PDB file of C-alpha atoms in Angstrom:
ATOM      1  CA  MET A   1       5.741  14.443  -2.414  1.00 32.00           C
ATOM      2  CA  GLN A   2       3.851  15.817   0.551  1.00 35.00           C
ATOM      3  CA  MET A   3       3.633  14.417   4.055  1.00 36.00           C
ATOM      4  CA  VAL A   4       0.500  14.853   6.143  1.00 40.00           C
ATOM      5  CA  GLY A   5       0.107  14.007   9.812  1.00 40.00           C
ATOM      6  CA  GLU A   6      -3.581  14.719  10.338  1.00 41.00           C
ATOM      7  CA  GLY A   7      -6.741  13.431   8.764  1.00 41.00           C
ATOM      8  CA  LEU A   8      -9.352  15.436   6.921  1.00 41.00           C
ATOM      9  CA  ARG A   9     -10.248  17.637   9.885  1.00 40.00           C
ATOM     10  CA  GLY A  10     -10.944  21.243   8.961  1.00 40.00           C
ATOM     11  CA  GLY A  11     -10.489  20.856   5.227  1.00 43.00           C
ATOM     12  CA  GLY A  12      -7.168  19.619   4.066  1.00 50.00           C
ATOM     13  CA  VAL A  13      -5.089  18.619   1.145  1.00 49.00           C
ATOM     14  CA  LEU A  14      -7.613  16.163  -0.338  1.00 54.00           C
ATOM     15  CA  GLU A  15     -10.585  18.546  -0.466  1.00 56.00           C
ATOM     16  CA  ALA A  16      -9.825  19.994  -3.920  1.00 59.00           C
ATOM     17  CA  ALA A  17     -10.591  18.088  -7.100  1.00 58.00           C
ATOM     18  CA  PRO A  18      -7.659  15.741  -7.655  1.00 62.00           C
ATOM     19  CA  ALA A  19      -5.777  15.594 -10.908  1.00 69.00           C
ATOM     20  CA  PRO A  20      -6.254  12.287 -12.744  1.00 73.00           C
ATOM     21  CA  GLY A  21      -3.888   9.617 -11.469  1.00 84.00           C
ATOM     22  CA  LEU A  22      -3.560  10.849  -7.863  1.00 88.00           C
ATOM     23  CA  TYR A  23      -2.040   8.067  -5.798  1.00 90.00           C
ATOM     24  CA  VAL A  24      -2.390   8.355  -2.005  1.00 91.00           C
ATOM     25  CA  GLU A  25      -0.766   5.838   0.325  1.00 92.00           C
ATOM     26  CA  VAL A  26      -1.735   5.555   3.984  1.00 91.00           C
ATOM     27  CA  THR A  27       0.998   4.222   6.257  1.00 89.00           C
ATOM     28  CA  GLY A  28       1.888   3.995   9.945  1.00 85.00           C
ATOM     29  CA  VAL A  29       2.298   1.496  12.762  1.00 81.00           C
ATOM     30  CA  THR A  30      -0.246  -1.185  13.548  1.00 80.00           C
ATOM     31  CA  GLY A  31      -3.187   0.189  15.513  1.00 83.00           C
ATOM     32  CA  ALA A  32      -2.521   3.856  14.674  1.00 86.00           C
ATOM     33  CA  GLY A  33      -5.750   4.269  12.695  1.00 87.00           C
ATOM     34  CA  LYS A  34      -4.642   3.823   9.066  1.00 87.00           C
ATOM     35  CA  THR A  35      -7.688   1.839   8.051  1.00 84.00           C
ATOM     36  CA  THR A  36     -10.057   4.232   9.835  1.00 86.00           C
ATOM     37  CA  TRP A  37      -8.451   7.270   8.178  1.00 88.00           C
ATOM     38  CA  ALA A  38      -8.485   5.584   4.753  1.00 86.00           C
ATOM     39  CA  ALA A  39     -12.174   4.687   5.116  1.00 84.00           C
ATOM     40  CA  GLN A  40     -13.099   8.248   6.109  1.00 87.00           C
ATOM     41  CA  ALA A  41     -11.003   9.731   3.286  1.00 86.00           C
ATOM     42  CA  ILE A  42     -12.592   7.410   0.719  1.00 83.00           C
ATOM     43  CA  ASP A  43     -16.095   8.226   1.962  1.00 84.00           C
ATOM     44  CA  ARG A  44     -15.368  11.972   1.941  1.00 86.00           C
ATOM     45  CA  LEU A  45     -13.810  11.938  -1.530  1.00 83.00           C
ATOM     46  CA  ARG A  46     -16.680   9.902  -2.955  1.00 81.00           C
ATOM     47  CA  SER A  47     -19.230  12.223  -1.296  1.00 86.00           C
ATOM     48  CA  LEU A  48     -17.538  15.083  -3.171  1.00 84.00           C
ATOM     49  CA  GLY A  49     -18.024  13.175  -6.427  1.00 84.00           C
ATOM     50  CA  HIS A  50     -14.446  11.982  -6.920  1.00 81.00           C
ATOM     51  CA  ALA A  51     -13.886   8.530  -8.368  1.00 78.00           C
ATOM     52  CA  PHE A  52     -11.269   6.636  -6.354  1.00 80.00           C
ATOM     53  CA  GLU A  53     -10.194   3.034  -6.454  1.00 79.00           C
ATOM     54  CA  THR A  54      -9.079   1.414  -3.223  1.00 78.00           C
ATOM     55  CA  ASN A  55      -7.903  -1.835  -1.687  1.00 74.00           C
ATOM     56  CA  HIS A  56      -9.674  -0.973   1.581  1.00 67.00           C
ATOM     57  CA  GLU A  57     -11.466  -4.132   2.678  1.00 63.00           C
ATOM     58  CA  THR A  58     -14.782  -2.497   3.612  1.00 63.00           C
ATOM     59  CA  ARG A  59     -14.861  -0.099   0.653  1.00 65.00           C
ATOM     60  CA  PHE A  60     -13.132  -2.326  -1.867  1.00 64.00           C
ATOM     61  CA  GLN A  61     -13.569  -0.834  -5.305  1.00 67.00           C
ATOM     62  CA  VAL A  62     -11.273  -1.808  -8.105  1.00 66.00           C
ATOM     63  CA  ALA A  63     -12.251  -1.333 -11.737  1.00 61.00           C
ATOM     64  CA  GLY A  64     -12.658  -4.758 -13.299  1.00 61.00           C
ATOM     65  CA  LEU A  65     -13.571  -6.426 -10.004  1.00 67.00           C
ATOM     66  CA  ARG A  66     -17.212  -5.552  -9.575  1.00 66.00           C
ATOM     67  CA  GLY A  67     -18.867  -7.395  -6.701  1.00 65.00           C
ATOM     68  CA  TYR A  68     -15.633  -8.322  -4.992  1.00 63.00           C
ATOM     69  CA  GLU A  69     -16.399  -6.019  -2.064  1.00 65.00           C
ATOM     70  CA  ARG A  70     -18.534  -8.873  -0.737  1.00 69.00           C
ATOM     71  CA  LEU A  71     -15.557 -11.250  -0.623  1.00 73.00           C
ATOM     72  CA  SER A  72     -13.457 -11.918   2.434  1.00 77.00           C
ATOM     73  CA  PRO A  73     -10.260  -9.862   2.809  1.00 75.00           C
ATOM     74  CA  THR A  74      -8.224 -12.975   1.906  1.00 81.00           C
ATOM     75  CA  ARG A  75     -10.080 -13.380  -1.393  1.00 81.00           C
ATOM     76  CA  GLN A  76      -9.862  -9.662  -2.083  1.00 79.00           C
ATOM     77  CA  ASN A  77      -6.093  -9.884  -1.659  1.00 81.00           C
ATOM     78  CA  LEU A  78      -5.947 -12.880  -3.975  1.00 85.00           C
ATOM     79  CA  ALA A  79      -7.942 -10.960  -6.599  1.00 83.00           C
ATOM     80  CA  LEU A  80      -5.567  -7.987  -6.284  1.00 83.00           C
ATOM     81  CA  GLU A  81      -2.584 -10.329  -6.616  1.00 87.00           C
ATOM     82  CA  MET A  82      -3.973 -11.785  -9.828  1.00 87.00           C
ATOM     83  CA  LEU A  83      -4.597  -8.294 -11.234  1.00 85.00           C
ATOM     84  CA  GLY A  84      -1.218  -6.872 -10.265  1.00 88.00           C
ATOM     85  CA  LEU A  85       1.155  -9.747 -10.971  1.00 91.00           C
ATOM     86  CA  PRO A  86       1.223  -9.381 -14.795  1.00 93.00           C
ATOM     87  CA  TYR A  87       2.076  -5.688 -14.403  1.00 93.00           C
ATOM     88  CA  LEU A  88       4.857  -6.468 -11.948  1.00 91.00           C
ATOM     89  CA  LEU A  89       6.333  -9.195 -14.154  1.00 91.00           C
ATOM     90  CA  GLY A  90       6.136  -6.869 -17.163  1.00 93.00           C
ATOM     91  CA  THR A  91       7.980  -4.006 -15.438  1.00 93.00           C
ATOM     92  CA  PRO A  92      11.706  -4.864 -15.115  1.00 93.00           C
ATOM     93  CA  SER A  93      12.404  -1.583 -13.280  1.00 91.00           C
ATOM     94  CA  PHE A  94      10.573  -3.093 -10.270  1.00 90.00           C
ATOM     95  CA  TRP A  95      12.572  -6.315 -10.216  1.00 91.00           C
ATOM     96  CA  PRO A  96      15.341  -4.878  -7.953  1.00 92.00           C
ATOM     97  CA  LEU A  97      12.655  -4.025  -5.372  1.00 89.00           C
ATOM     98  CA  VAL A  98      11.208  -7.533  -5.574  1.00 89.00           C
ATOM     99  CA  SER A  99      14.695  -9.036  -5.359  1.00 91.00           C
ATOM    100  CA  LEU A 100      15.655  -7.001  -2.273  1.00 89.00           C
ATOM    101  CA  CYS A 101      12.370  -7.717  -0.526  1.00 88.00           C
ATOM    102  CA  SER A 102      12.499 -11.412  -1.406  1.00 88.00           C
ATOM    103  CA  TRP A 103      16.034 -11.761  -0.036  1.00 88.00           C
ATOM    104  CA  ARG A 104      15.176  -9.952   3.211  1.00 86.00           C
ATOM    105  CA  ILE A 105      12.003 -12.007   3.664  1.00 86.00           C
ATOM    106  CA  ILE A 106      13.675 -15.352   2.944  1.00 86.00           C
ATOM    107  CA  SER A 107      16.594 -14.595   5.289  1.00 83.00           C
ATOM    108  CA  SER A 108      14.305 -13.362   8.072  1.00 81.00           C
ATOM    109  CA  GLY A 109      13.483 -15.352  11.180  1.00 79.00           C
ATOM    110  CA  ARG A 110       9.800 -15.507  10.222  1.00 81.00           C
ATOM    111  CA  PRO A 111       8.084 -18.890  10.031  1.00 87.00           C
ATOM    112  CA  PRO A 112       7.550 -20.181   6.461  1.00 90.00           C
ATOM    113  CA  THR A 113       3.876 -19.152   6.383  1.00 90.00           C
ATOM    114  CA  GLY A 114       4.859 -15.644   7.523  1.00 86.00           C
ATOM    115  CA  LYS A 115       7.488 -15.440   4.772  1.00 88.00           C
ATOM    116  CA  ILE A 116       4.944 -16.414   2.138  1.00 90.00           C
ATOM    117  CA  ALA A 117       2.368 -13.914   3.426  1.00 88.00           C
ATOM    118  CA  CYS A 118       4.936 -11.107   3.529  1.00 87.00           C
ATOM    119  CA  LEU A 119       6.209 -11.854   0.015  1.00 89.00           C
ATOM    120  CA  ARG A 120       2.656 -12.014  -1.353  1.00 89.00           C
ATOM    121  CA  SER A 121       1.954  -8.656   0.284  1.00 88.00           C
ATOM    122  CA  VAL A 122       4.981  -7.013  -1.350  1.00 89.00           C
ATOM    123  CA  LEU A 123       4.121  -8.464  -4.773  1.00 90.00           C
ATOM    124  CA  ARG A 124       0.472  -7.388  -4.434  1.00 89.00           C
ATOM    125  CA  LYS A 125       1.367  -3.840  -3.357  1.00 89.00           C
ATOM    126  CA  ALA A 126       3.983  -3.314  -6.060  1.00 91.00           C
ATOM    127  CA  GLY A 127       1.938  -4.915  -8.838  1.00 91.00           C
ATOM    128  CA  ASN A 128      -1.151  -2.880  -8.108  1.00 88.00           C
ATOM    129  CA  TYR A 129       0.887   0.300  -7.745  1.00 91.00           C
ATOM    130  CA  ILE A 130       2.104  -0.260 -11.321  1.00 92.00           C
ATOM    131  CA  ARG A 131      -1.371  -1.209 -12.588  1.00 89.00           C
ATOM    132  CA  TRP A 132      -3.032   1.841 -11.036  1.00 87.00           C
ATOM    133  CA  ARG A 133      -0.272   4.154 -12.316  1.00 90.00           C
ATOM    134  CA  ILE A 134      -0.557   2.806 -15.865  1.00 90.00           C
ATOM    135  CA  LYS A 135      -4.362   3.157 -15.777  1.00 86.00           C
ATOM    136  CA  GLY A 136      -4.130   6.695 -14.382  1.00 87.00           C
ATOM    137  CA  SER A 137      -6.597   5.815 -11.609  1.00 83.00           C
ATOM    138  CA  ASN A 138      -7.124   7.937  -8.518  1.00 86.00           C
ATOM    139  CA  VAL A 139      -6.232   5.633  -5.633  1.00 87.00           C
ATOM    140  CA  VAL A 140      -6.311   5.582  -1.834  1.00 88.00           C
ATOM    141  CA  HIS A 141      -4.042   2.643  -0.954  1.00 86.00           C
ATOM    142  CA  ASP A 142      -4.216   1.480   2.641  1.00 85.00           C
ATOM    143  CA  GLU A 143      -0.674   0.136   3.225  1.00 86.00           C
ATOM    144  CA  GLY A 144       1.010   0.383  -0.176  1.00 88.00           C
ATOM    145  CA  PRO A 145       4.601  -0.153  -1.367  1.00 88.00           C
ATOM    146  CA  VAL A 146       6.178   2.333   1.065  1.00 87.00           C
ATOM    147  CA  HIS A 147       4.461   0.595   3.966  1.00 86.00           C
ATOM    148  CA  ALA A 148       6.130  -2.626   2.812  1.00 82.00           C
ATOM    149  CA  ALA A 149       9.395  -1.206   4.221  1.00 76.00           C
ATOM    150  CA  HIS A 150       8.113  -1.894   7.711  1.00 72.00           C
ATOM    151  CA  ASN A 151       7.052  -5.436   6.920  1.00 76.00           C
ATOM    152  CA  VAL A 152      10.227  -6.281   5.026  1.00 82.00           C
ATOM    153  CA  LEU A 153      12.994  -4.372   6.743  1.00 80.00           C
ATOM    154  CA  VAL A 154      11.845  -4.483  10.365  1.00 72.00           C
ATOM    155  CA  SER A 155      11.475  -7.750  12.215  1.00 62.00           C
ATOM    156  CA  LEU A 156      11.238  -8.689  15.857  1.00 55.00           C
ATOM    157  CA  LYS A 157      14.170 -11.063  15.292  1.00 63.00           C
ATOM    158  CA  ALA A 158      16.511  -8.767  13.341  1.00 66.00           C
ATOM    159  CA  ILE A 159      17.773  -5.209  13.442  1.00 72.00           C
ATOM    160  CA  PRO A 160      17.174  -3.318  10.184  1.00 76.00           C
ATOM    161  CA  CYS A 161      20.266  -3.361   7.975  1.00 81.00           C
ATOM    162  CA  GLU A 162      21.199   0.223   7.028  1.00 86.00           C
ATOM    163  CA  PRO A 163      22.392  -0.622   3.479  1.00 88.00           C
ATOM    164  CA  ASP A 164      19.125  -2.458   2.798  1.00 85.00           C
ATOM    165  CA  VAL A 165      17.073   0.450   4.167  1.00 85.00           C
ATOM    166  CA  ARG A 166      19.016   2.880   1.946  1.00 89.00           C
ATOM    167  CA  ARG A 167      18.617   0.628  -1.104  1.00 88.00           C
ATOM    168  CA  PHE A 168      14.894   0.232  -0.420  1.00 87.00           C
ATOM    169  CA  ALA A 169      14.545   4.028  -0.198  1.00 86.00           C
ATOM    170  CA  GLU A 170      16.232   4.362  -3.598  1.00 89.00           C
ATOM    171  CA  ILE A 171      14.050   1.841  -5.416  1.00 88.00           C
ATOM    172  CA  VAL A 172      10.616   1.909  -3.758  1.00 88.00           C
ATOM    173  CA  PRO A 173       7.936   3.578  -5.907  1.00 87.00           C
ATOM    174  CA  LEU A 174       6.659   6.763  -4.303  1.00 88.00           C
ATOM    175  CA  PRO A 175       3.037   7.879  -4.176  1.00 91.00           C
ATOM    176  CA  ASP A 176       1.934  11.440  -4.868  1.00 92.00           C
ATOM    177  CA  LEU A 177       0.891  11.802  -1.251  1.00 91.00           C
ATOM    178  CA  ILE A 178       1.866   9.818   1.841  1.00 91.00           C
ATOM    179  CA  VAL A 179      -0.477  10.065   4.786  1.00 91.00           C
ATOM    180  CA  TYR A 180       1.445   8.946   7.837  1.00 90.00           C
ATOM    181  CA  ILE A 181      -0.872   8.047  10.701  1.00 88.00           C
ATOM    182  CA  TYR A 182       0.748   8.050  14.096  1.00 84.00           C
ATOM    183  CA  VAL A 183      -0.282   7.645  17.678  1.00 80.00           C
ATOM    184  CA  ALA A 184       1.093  10.114  20.205  1.00 76.00           C
ATOM    185  CA  PRO A 185       2.883   8.327  23.055  1.00 70.00           C
ATOM    186  CA  GLU A 186       0.976   8.138  26.308  1.00 71.00           C
ATOM    187  CA  ILE A 187       2.401  10.229  29.112  1.00 63.00           C
TER     188      ILE A 187
END
């Protein structure tokens, strides 16, 4: 796995023709520019003739979901949930991840609607990770399974539990490339 801190400025790791099944996850804190970077990467890769699937709401392109790019982000997420759930249910090796995340979400101080949204997000991310891996698709995933660590293990009302963080790190599915977008602190 490679870690990258910058976008596509001056060439970069995504310029060469990717091998089939390249899975790129974009992660970072809210407001750092993940969505902007993902959109630019998708546009650049497609301009070079590479076929990439993505969950990015303005460039939504998932094989089998033609025309869904015109749907609202909520409906796009629902469509991705319906596509990914059978893969997640059919892959017992992912059940420990779902169990850990479910327990942390349920025991969190989030309101019930927040718990449901967070659980749906984890299920959607994990299910589509499996689906895209099985298909061998090239993917740019804006906030994938690794990003779920932030949503599940960090809460304003609770300190992250070290054993849970370690367990998550052992069982979370890893992409081929993680692009971590960060914002330098203001001085």
